[in-house]
PDB file of C-alpha atoms in Angstrom:
ATOM      1  CA  UNK V 184    -108.487  50.871 -33.376  1.00  0.00           C
ATOM      2  CA  UNK V 185    -110.111  50.560 -36.809  1.00  0.00           C
ATOM      3  CA  UNK V 186    -108.048  49.313 -39.718  1.00  0.00           C
ATOM      4  CA  UNK V 187    -107.883  52.137 -42.241  1.00  0.00           C
ATOM      5  CA  UNK V 188    -105.229  50.553 -44.461  1.00  0.00           C
ATOM      6  CA  UNK V 189    -107.776  49.419 -47.065  1.00  0.00           C
ATOM      7  CA  UNK V 190    -109.580  52.411 -48.565  1.00  0.00           C
ATOM      8  CA  UNK V 191    -113.280  51.637 -48.688  1.00  0.00           C
ATOM      9  CA  UNK V 192    -115.511  53.174 -51.398  1.00  0.00           C
ATOM     10  CA  UNK V 193    -117.227  55.020 -48.526  1.00  0.00           C
ATOM     11  CA  UNK V 194    -113.926  56.862 -47.998  1.00  0.00           C
ATOM     12  CA  UNK V 195    -113.769  58.020 -51.632  1.00  0.00           C
ATOM     13  CA  UNK V 196    -117.331  58.795 -52.628  1.00  0.00           C
ATOM     14  CA  UNK V 197    -120.347  60.614 -51.289  1.00  0.00           C
ATOM     15  CA  UNK V 198    -123.429  58.637 -52.244  1.00  0.00           C
ATOM     16  CA  UNK V 199    -126.450  60.694 -53.216  1.00  0.00           C
ATOM     17  CA  UNK V 200    -129.837  59.088 -53.744  1.00  0.00           C
ATOM     18  CA  UNK V 201    -133.207  60.170 -55.072  1.00  0.00           C
ATOM     19  CA  UNK V 202    -134.008  61.195 -58.638  1.00  0.00           C
ATOM     20  CA  UNK V 203    -133.586  64.971 -58.256  1.00  0.00           C
ATOM     21  CA  UNK V 204    -130.259  64.881 -56.296  1.00  0.00           C
ATOM     22  CA  UNK V 205    -128.790  62.356 -58.770  1.00  0.00           C
ATOM     23  CA  UNK V 206    -129.852  64.422 -61.785  1.00  0.00           C
ATOM     24  CA  UNK V 207    -128.402  67.567 -60.153  1.00  0.00           C
ATOM     25  CA  UNK V 208    -125.092  65.771 -59.535  1.00  0.00           C
ATOM     26  CA  UNK V 209    -124.930  64.540 -63.151  1.00  0.00           C
ATOM     27  CA  UNK V 210    -125.573  67.987 -64.605  1.00  0.00           C
ATOM     28  CA  UNK V 211    -123.159  69.865 -62.325  1.00  0.00           C
ATOM     29  CA  UNK V 212    -119.911  70.320 -64.309  1.00  0.00           C
ATOM     30  CA  UNK V 213    -117.945  70.819 -61.066  1.00  0.00           C
ATOM     31  CA  UNK V 214    -118.747  67.284 -59.868  1.00  0.00           C
ATOM     32  CA  UNK V 215    -117.122  64.013 -60.932  1.00  0.00           C
ATOM     33  CA  UNK V 216    -119.715  61.226 -60.760  1.00  0.00           C
ATOM     34  CA  UNK V 217    -118.157  57.764 -60.654  1.00  0.00           C
ATOM     35  CA  UNK V 218    -121.287  55.746 -61.412  1.00  0.00           C
ATOM     36  CA  UNK V 219    -125.064  55.665 -61.247  1.00  0.00           C
ATOM     37  CA  UNK V 220    -126.966  52.642 -59.965  1.00  0.00           C
ATOM     38  CA  UNK V 221    -130.617  52.203 -60.934  1.00  0.00           C
ATOM     39  CA  UNK V 222    -133.043  49.690 -59.469  1.00  0.00           C
ATOM     40  CA  UNK V 223    -134.102  47.188 -62.139  1.00  0.00           C
ATOM     41  CA  UNK V 224    -137.736  48.198 -61.513  1.00  0.00           C
ATOM     42  CA  UNK V 225    -137.056  51.955 -61.946  1.00  0.00           C
ATOM     43  CA  UNK V 226    -138.813  53.287 -65.043  1.00  0.00           C
ATOM     44  CA  UNK V 227    -140.409  56.469 -66.302  1.00  0.00           C
ATOM     45  CA  UNK V 228    -139.477  59.915 -67.574  1.00  0.00           C
ATOM     46  CA  UNK V 229    -137.234  60.852 -64.637  1.00  0.00           C
ATOM     47  CA  UNK V 230    -135.212  57.644 -65.080  1.00  0.00           C
ATOM     48  CA  UNK V 231    -134.885  58.249 -68.837  1.00  0.00           C
ATOM     49  CA  UNK V 232    -133.641  61.761 -68.045  1.00  0.00           C
ATOM     50  CA  UNK V 233    -131.049  60.365 -65.609  1.00  0.00           C
ATOM     51  CA  UNK V 234    -129.855  57.810 -68.180  1.00  0.00           C
ATOM     52  CA  UNK V 235    -129.566  60.552 -70.805  1.00  0.00           C
ATOM     53  CA  UNK V 236    -127.629  62.870 -68.446  1.00  0.00           C
ATOM     54  CA  UNK V 237    -125.299  60.017 -67.432  1.00  0.00           C
ATOM     55  CA  UNK V 238    -124.584  59.193 -71.078  1.00  0.00           C
ATOM     56  CA  UNK V 239    -123.857  62.865 -71.836  1.00  0.00           C
ATOM     57  CA  UNK V 240    -121.452  63.021 -68.879  1.00  0.00           C
ATOM     58  CA  UNK V 241    -119.798  59.687 -69.759  1.00  0.00           C
ATOM     59  CA  UNK V 242    -120.909  58.131 -66.477  1.00  0.00           C
ATOM     60  CA  UNK V 243    -121.560  54.362 -66.384  1.00  0.00           C
ATOM     61  CA  UNK V 244    -125.045  53.251 -65.332  1.00  0.00           C
ATOM     62  CA  UNK V 245    -125.536  49.925 -63.566  1.00  0.00           C
ATOM     63  CA  UNK V 246    -128.771  48.112 -62.830  1.00  0.00           C
ATOM     64  CA  UNK V 247    -129.272  46.334 -59.505  1.00  0.00           C
ATOM     65  CA  UNK V 248    -132.162  44.913 -57.510  1.00  0.00           C
ATOM     66  CA  UNK V 249    -134.314  47.424 -55.645  1.00  0.00           C
ATOM     67  CA  UNK V 250    -133.136  45.815 -52.396  1.00  0.00           C
ATOM     68  CA  UNK V 251    -129.465  46.295 -53.354  1.00  0.00           C
ATOM     69  CA  UNK V 252    -130.089  49.990 -54.110  1.00  0.00           C
ATOM     70  CA  UNK V 253    -131.765  50.400 -50.691  1.00  0.00           C
ATOM     71  CA  UNK V 254    -128.780  48.761 -48.968  1.00  0.00           C
ATOM     72  CA  UNK V 255    -126.246  50.903 -50.855  1.00  0.00           C
ATOM     73  CA  UNK V 256    -128.201  54.121 -50.263  1.00  0.00           C
ATOM     74  CA  UNK V 257    -128.656  53.254 -46.600  1.00  0.00           C
ATOM     75  CA  UNK V 258    -132.072  54.853 -46.767  1.00  0.00           C
ATOM     76  CA  UNK V 259    -134.942  52.604 -47.790  1.00  0.00           C
ATOM     77  CA  UNK V 260    -137.631  55.278 -47.836  1.00  0.00           C
ATOM     78  CA  UNK V 261    -136.145  57.981 -50.028  1.00  0.00           C
ATOM     79  CA  UNK V 262    -133.770  56.437 -52.543  1.00  0.00           C
ATOM     80  CA  UNK V 263    -136.489  56.289 -55.291  1.00  0.00           C
ATOM     81  CA  UNK V 264    -134.559  53.446 -56.892  1.00  0.00           C
ATOM     82  CA  UNK V 265    -131.539  55.497 -57.904  1.00  0.00           C
ATOM     83  CA  UNK V 266    -128.196  56.532 -56.441  1.00  0.00           C
ATOM     84  CA  UNK V 267    -124.943  58.055 -57.644  1.00  0.00           C
ATOM     85  CA  UNK V 268    -121.423  57.815 -56.244  1.00  0.00           C
ATOM     86  CA  UNK V 269    -119.845  61.268 -56.427  1.00  0.00           C
ATOM     87  CA  UNK V 270    -116.063  61.547 -56.097  1.00  0.00           C
ATOM     88  CA  UNK V 271    -115.087  63.570 -53.026  1.00  0.00           C
ATOM     89  CA  UNK V 272    -111.484  64.537 -53.920  1.00  0.00           C
ATOM     90  CA  UNK V 273    -110.406  65.618 -50.415  1.00  0.00           C
ATOM     91  CA  UNK V 274    -112.090  62.800 -48.526  1.00  0.00           C
ATOM     92  CA  UNK V 275    -109.706  60.134 -47.204  1.00  0.00           C
ATOM     93  CA  UNK V 276    -109.091  57.918 -44.183  1.00  0.00           C
ATOM     94  CA  UNK V 277    -107.797  59.729 -41.098  1.00  0.00           C
ATOM     95  CA  UNK V 278    -104.807  57.346 -41.022  1.00  0.00           C
ATOM     96  CA  UNK V 279    -103.863  58.443 -44.566  1.00  0.00           C
ATOM     97  CA  UNK V 280    -104.011  62.142 -43.633  1.00  0.00           C
ATOM     98  CA  UNK V 281    -101.874  61.582 -40.522  1.00  0.00           C
ATOM     99  CA  UNK V 282     -99.236  59.736 -42.580  1.00  0.00           C
ATOM    100  CA  UNK V 283     -98.891  62.595 -45.096  1.00  0.00           C
ATOM    101  CA  UNK V 284     -95.728  64.695 -45.221  1.00  0.00           C
ATOM    102  CA  UNK V 285     -97.698  67.691 -43.932  1.00  0.00           C
ATOM    103  CA  UNK V 286    -100.652  66.430 -41.894  1.00  0.00           C
ATOM    104  CA  UNK V 287    -103.388  68.986 -41.126  1.00  0.00           C
ATOM    105  CA  UNK V 288    -102.429  71.199 -38.178  1.00  0.00           C
ATOM    106  CA  UNK V 289    -106.031  71.885 -37.109  1.00  0.00           C
ATOM    107  CA  UNK V 290    -108.657  69.150 -37.071  1.00  0.00           C
ATOM    108  CA  UNK V 291    -112.297  68.947 -35.963  1.00  0.00           C
ATOM    109  CA  UNK V 292    -113.669  65.658 -34.596  1.00  0.00           C
ATOM    110  CA  UNK V 293    -117.433  65.062 -34.706  1.00  0.00           C
ATOM    111  CA  UNK V 294    -118.598  62.914 -31.792  1.00  0.00           C
ATOM    112  CA  UNK V 295    -122.246  61.823 -31.756  1.00  0.00           C
ATOM    113  CA  UNK V 296    -123.619  64.674 -33.904  1.00  0.00           C
ATOM    114  CA  UNK V 297    -126.694  63.046 -35.413  1.00  0.00           C
ATOM    115  CA  UNK V 298    -128.589  65.943 -37.020  1.00  0.00           C
ATOM    116  CA  UNK V 299    -127.744  66.120 -40.750  1.00  0.00           C
ATOM    117  CA  UNK V 300    -128.261  69.918 -40.791  1.00  0.00           C
ATOM    118  CA  UNK V 301    -125.589  70.356 -38.096  1.00  0.00           C
ATOM    119  CA  UNK V 302    -123.102  68.072 -39.837  1.00  0.00           C
ATOM    120  CA  UNK V 303    -123.661  69.856 -43.164  1.00  0.00           C
ATOM    121  CA  UNK V 304    -123.243  73.331 -41.642  1.00  0.00           C
ATOM    122  CA  UNK V 305    -120.082  72.282 -39.793  1.00  0.00           C
ATOM    123  CA  UNK V 306    -118.593  70.913 -43.044  1.00  0.00           C
ATOM    124  CA  UNK V 307    -119.382  74.196 -44.806  1.00  0.00           C
ATOM    125  CA  UNK V 308    -117.987  76.379 -42.002  1.00  0.00           C
ATOM    126  CA  UNK V 309    -114.794  74.391 -41.391  1.00  0.00           C
ATOM    127  CA  UNK V 310    -114.053  74.208 -45.132  1.00  0.00           C
ATOM    128  CA  UNK V 311    -114.609  77.967 -45.456  1.00  0.00           C
ATOM    129  CA  UNK V 312    -112.244  78.527 -42.511  1.00  0.00           C
ATOM    130  CA  UNK V 313    -109.534  76.465 -44.179  1.00  0.00           C
ATOM    131  CA  UNK V 314    -109.434  73.652 -41.625  1.00  0.00           C
ATOM    132  CA  UNK V 315    -107.237  70.817 -42.882  1.00  0.00           C
ATOM    133  CA  UNK V 316    -109.482  68.025 -41.672  1.00  0.00           C
ATOM    134  CA  UNK V 317    -112.972  67.303 -40.375  1.00  0.00           C
ATOM    135  CA  UNK V 318    -113.221  63.836 -38.871  1.00  0.00           C
ATOM    136  CA  UNK V 319    -116.642  62.335 -39.627  1.00  0.00           C
ATOM    137  CA  UNK V 320    -116.657  58.822 -38.115  1.00  0.00           C
ATOM    138  CA  UNK V 321    -118.645  56.124 -39.885  1.00  0.00           C
ATOM    139  CA  UNK V 322    -120.464  55.263 -36.639  1.00  0.00           C
ATOM    140  CA  UNK V 323    -122.271  57.560 -34.232  1.00  0.00           C
ATOM    141  CA  UNK V 324    -122.572  60.551 -36.574  1.00  0.00           C
ATOM    142  CA  UNK V 325    -125.176  61.433 -39.221  1.00  0.00           C
ATOM    143  CA  UNK V 326    -124.506  59.641 -42.518  1.00  0.00           C
ATOM    144  CA  UNK V 327    -123.077  61.814 -45.284  1.00  0.00           C
ATOM    145  CA  UNK V 328    -126.259  61.768 -47.357  1.00  0.00           C
ATOM    146  CA  UNK V 329    -128.243  64.259 -49.481  1.00  0.00           C
ATOM    147  CA  UNK V 330    -129.587  65.983 -46.331  1.00  0.00           C
ATOM    148  CA  UNK V 331    -126.001  66.716 -45.192  1.00  0.00           C
ATOM    149  CA  UNK V 332    -125.004  67.779 -48.725  1.00  0.00           C
ATOM    150  CA  UNK V 333    -127.997  70.135 -48.882  1.00  0.00           C
ATOM    151  CA  UNK V 334    -127.233  71.676 -45.462  1.00  0.00           C
ATOM    152  CA  UNK V 335    -123.630  72.236 -46.580  1.00  0.00           C
ATOM    153  CA  UNK V 336    -124.906  73.958 -49.762  1.00  0.00           C
ATOM    154  CA  UNK V 337    -122.896  71.428 -51.787  1.00  0.00           C
ATOM    155  CA  UNK V 338    -119.609  72.084 -49.966  1.00  0.00           C
ATOM    156  CA  UNK V 339    -119.670  68.535 -48.525  1.00  0.00           C
ATOM    157  CA  UNK V 340    -118.415  67.221 -51.888  1.00  0.00           C
ATOM    158  CA  UNK V 341    -115.133  69.145 -51.549  1.00  0.00           C
ATOM    159  CA  UNK V 342    -114.751  69.255 -47.767  1.00  0.00           C
ATOM    160  CA  UNK V 343    -111.562  67.729 -46.263  1.00  0.00           C
ATOM    161  CA  UNK V 344    -113.508  64.879 -44.661  1.00  0.00           C
ATOM    162  CA  UNK V 345    -111.403  62.342 -42.759  1.00  0.00           C
ATOM    163  CA  UNK V 346    -112.947  58.935 -42.134  1.00  0.00           C
ATOM    164  CA  UNK V 347    -112.459  56.426 -39.336  1.00  0.00           C
ATOM    165  CA  UNK V 348    -114.704  53.995 -37.500  1.00  0.00           C
ATOM    166  CA  UNK V 349    -115.621  55.939 -34.336  1.00  0.00           C
ATOM    167  CA  UNK V 350    -114.763  59.207 -32.573  1.00  0.00           C
ATOM    168  CA  UNK V 351    -112.799  57.158 -30.018  1.00  0.00           C
ATOM    169  CA  UNK V 352    -110.779  55.660 -32.874  1.00  0.00           C
ATOM    170  CA  UNK V 353    -110.102  59.242 -34.069  1.00  0.00           C
ATOM    171  CA  UNK V 354    -108.819  60.640 -30.761  1.00  0.00           C
ATOM    172  CA  UNK V 355    -106.648  57.545 -30.252  1.00  0.00           C
ATOM    173  CA  UNK V 356    -105.009  58.052 -33.656  1.00  0.00           C
ATOM    174  CA  UNK V 357    -104.673  61.826 -33.180  1.00  0.00           C
ATOM    175  CA  UNK V 358    -103.118  61.503 -29.720  1.00  0.00           C
ATOM    176  CA  UNK V 359    -100.655  58.956 -31.063  1.00  0.00           C
ATOM    177  CA  UNK V 360     -99.758  61.391 -33.868  1.00  0.00           C
ATOM    178  CA  UNK V 361     -98.898  64.151 -31.364  1.00  0.00           C
ATOM    179  CA  UNK V 362    -102.093  66.214 -31.420  1.00  0.00           C
ATOM    180  CA  UNK V 363    -103.371  67.940 -28.286  1.00  0.00           C
ATOM    181  CA  UNK V 364    -107.071  67.091 -27.969  1.00  0.00           C
ATOM    182  CA  UNK V 365    -109.435  69.859 -26.848  1.00  0.00           C
ATOM    183  CA  UNK V 366    -113.193  69.619 -26.361  1.00  0.00           C
ATOM    184  CA  UNK V 367    -115.769  72.377 -26.485  1.00  0.00           C
ATOM    185  CA  UNK V 368    -118.041  72.429 -23.449  1.00  0.00           C
ATOM    186  CA  UNK V 369    -120.077  75.115 -21.660  1.00  0.00           C
ATOM    187  CA  UNK V 370    -118.278  74.379 -18.385  1.00  0.00           C
ATOM    188  CA  UNK V 371    -114.793  74.373 -19.931  1.00  0.00           C
ATOM    189  CA  UNK V 372    -112.193  75.970 -17.659  1.00  0.00           C
ATOM    190  CA  UNK V 373    -110.214  77.622 -20.488  1.00  0.00           C
ATOM    191  CA  UNK V 374    -111.633  80.393 -22.688  1.00  0.00           C
ATOM    192  CA  UNK V 375    -111.332  79.708 -26.409  1.00  0.00           C
ATOM    193  CA  UNK V 376    -110.125  83.277 -26.883  1.00  0.00           C
ATOM    194  CA  UNK V 377    -107.215  82.887 -24.471  1.00  0.00           C
ATOM    195  CA  UNK V 378    -106.129  79.417 -25.510  1.00  0.00           C
ATOM    196  CA  UNK V 379    -102.448  78.907 -26.329  1.00  0.00           C
ATOM    197  CA  UNK V 380    -102.601  76.552 -29.319  1.00  0.00           C
ATOM    198  CA  UNK V 381     -99.855  74.020 -30.054  1.00  0.00           C
ATOM    199  CA  UNK V 382     -98.724  73.218 -33.605  1.00  0.00           C
ATOM    200  CA  UNK V 383    -101.135  70.273 -33.806  1.00  0.00           C
ATOM    201  CA  UNK V 384    -104.591  70.636 -32.277  1.00  0.00           C
ATOM    202  CA  UNK V 385    -107.779  68.583 -32.522  1.00  0.00           C
ATOM    203  CA  UNK V 386    -111.123  69.956 -31.329  1.00  0.00           C
ATOM    204  CA  UNK V 387    -113.917  67.553 -30.377  1.00  0.00           C
ATOM    205  CA  UNK V 388    -117.498  68.703 -30.947  1.00  0.00           C
ATOM    206  CA  UNK V 389    -119.966  66.637 -28.918  1.00  0.00           C
ATOM    207  CA  UNK V 390    -123.466  65.511 -29.859  1.00  0.00           C
ATOM    208  CA  UNK V 391    -126.610  67.610 -29.594  1.00  0.00           C
ATOM    209  CA  UNK V 392    -127.986  65.947 -26.464  1.00  0.00           C
ATOM    210  CA  UNK V 393    -125.186  63.939 -24.826  1.00  0.00           C
ATOM    211  CA  UNK V 394    -122.190  66.165 -25.552  1.00  0.00           C
ATOM    212  CA  UNK V 395    -118.742  64.557 -25.754  1.00  0.00           C
ATOM    213  CA  UNK V 396    -118.900  60.812 -25.059  1.00  0.00           C
ATOM    214  CA  UNK V 397    -117.230  59.430 -21.924  1.00  0.00           C
ATOM    215  CA  UNK V 398    -114.668  57.301 -23.750  1.00  0.00           C
ATOM    216  CA  UNK V 399    -113.586  60.250 -25.941  1.00  0.00           C
ATOM    217  CA  UNK V 400    -113.458  62.568 -22.896  1.00  0.00           C
ATOM    218  CA  UNK V 401    -110.599  60.482 -21.468  1.00  0.00           C
ATOM    219  CA  UNK V 402    -108.344  61.757 -24.252  1.00  0.00           C
ATOM    220  CA  UNK V 403    -109.229  65.435 -23.766  1.00  0.00           C
ATOM    221  CA  UNK V 404    -106.247  67.485 -22.540  1.00  0.00           C
ATOM    222  CA  UNK V 405    -108.298  70.640 -21.930  1.00  0.00           C
ATOM    223  CA  UNK V 406    -111.970  71.634 -21.933  1.00  0.00           C
ATOM    224  CA  UNK V 407    -112.633  74.890 -23.699  1.00  0.00           C
ATOM    225  CA  UNK V 408    -115.608  77.225 -23.444  1.00  0.00           C
ATOM    226  CA  UNK V 409    -116.873  80.116 -25.542  1.00  0.00           C
ATOM    227  CA  UNK V 410    -117.424  83.131 -23.252  1.00  0.00           C
ATOM    228  CA  UNK V 411    -121.140  84.013 -23.205  1.00  0.00           C
ATOM    229  CA  UNK V 412    -121.965  87.174 -21.239  1.00  0.00           C
ATOM    230  CA  UNK V 413    -125.662  86.783 -22.060  1.00  0.00           C
ATOM    231  CA  UNK V 414    -128.063  84.568 -20.144  1.00  0.00           C
ATOM    232  CA  UNK V 415    -127.914  81.543 -22.468  1.00  0.00           C
ATOM    233  CA  UNK V 416    -126.678  78.135 -21.393  1.00  0.00           C
ATOM    234  CA  UNK V 417    -125.125  76.946 -24.665  1.00  0.00           C
ATOM    235  CA  UNK V 418    -124.912  77.414 -28.421  1.00  0.00           C
ATOM    236  CA  UNK V 419    -126.088  75.036 -31.127  1.00  0.00           C
ATOM    237  CA  UNK V 420    -123.121  72.799 -32.046  1.00  0.00           C
ATOM    238  CA  UNK V 421    -122.818  74.219 -35.576  1.00  0.00           C
ATOM    239  CA  UNK V 422    -122.824  77.798 -34.213  1.00  0.00           C
ATOM    240  CA  UNK V 423    -120.144  76.843 -31.665  1.00  0.00           C
ATOM    241  CA  UNK V 424    -118.117  75.240 -34.468  1.00  0.00           C
ATOM    242  CA  UNK V 425    -118.327  78.487 -36.464  1.00  0.00           C
ATOM    243  CA  UNK V 426    -117.027  80.564 -33.529  1.00  0.00           C
ATOM    244  CA  UNK V 427    -114.177  78.078 -33.008  1.00  0.00           C
ATOM    245  CA  UNK V 428    -113.199  77.872 -36.686  1.00  0.00           C
ATOM    246  CA  UNK V 429    -113.055  81.620 -37.210  1.00  0.00           C
ATOM    247  CA  UNK V 430    -111.217  82.263 -33.942  1.00  0.00           C
ATOM    248  CA  UNK V 431    -108.523  79.966 -35.411  1.00  0.00           C
ATOM    249  CA  UNK V 432    -108.647  81.985 -38.669  1.00  0.00           C
ATOM    250  CA  UNK V 433    -108.323  85.266 -36.725  1.00  0.00           C
ATOM    251  CA  UNK V 434    -105.110  84.009 -35.181  1.00  0.00           C
ATOM    252  CA  UNK V 435    -103.698  83.361 -38.633  1.00  0.00           C
TER     253      UNK V 435
END
C-alpha cells in the first residue's frame, strides 16, 4: 500500500503548462495560482504577458532550466517553457479523506482510464452529481494535465480528487475503511437500477480497452451493469459514469 502520510505537491496542485493555459489560469479570478515556473530560455511577448499577469495577481515567478520545466510538466513537447501550479482546494490523498470525521459515502475509482477526455468528463460529471470523492491514481490513469482540465471545462480544479498510488492501492484502502466495492461491467449480474446500496460504496470504472484490472477485480463485491435494451455492447466509460452518478442522485 502506498504511503500517503506525506502530502506531495501533486496532491495539492494541478499543474498546467503552455503559454495560453498558464495565462488563462493567472487571469481567472476564481483560481488560486501558487507559482509560475518559466524556463530560463523563455522570452518574447507571451512570456512578458505572463510575467505581467503574475505580478498583477501577486503570484511568484521562478526561473528554471528548460529541462527542469519539462520534467515538472511531465510533457516535453507542449510545455512551451512555462507551467503554473494551481491550487486544487478539494484535492487530497485518499488516506486523508478516509480519516476525516465524515468520509465521502460515495466514491468513484478510476482504473486504467488513459484518455484525458474521459477523465475530464468523469471529473465534471461526478462533481456535478455531488460525489464526495473521485479517486485518480497517480499511476495507470491519464495525468491531470491541461487536456483533462479542458475536457472537464475547468471543473477539474475544484473536483474532489482523491490521490493514491494505484487503483489497487485505492480498493485496498477503501475495503479496509468499510466500503463495499462495486465495478461497472457489461456482463454484471446486478442491474444498477435495482442495486441496494450500503452507506459506504465505491464504484470502479475500468479502462477503455482492458476494463477493470485483474488485481482490482479481486476486491469487487458485486459486478453491476447498466441495462441496455438496444443492440449495443457497451457505453463509453464517461457515459457509463454519468448514468451511474445520476442514478445515485435520483436515489437522494
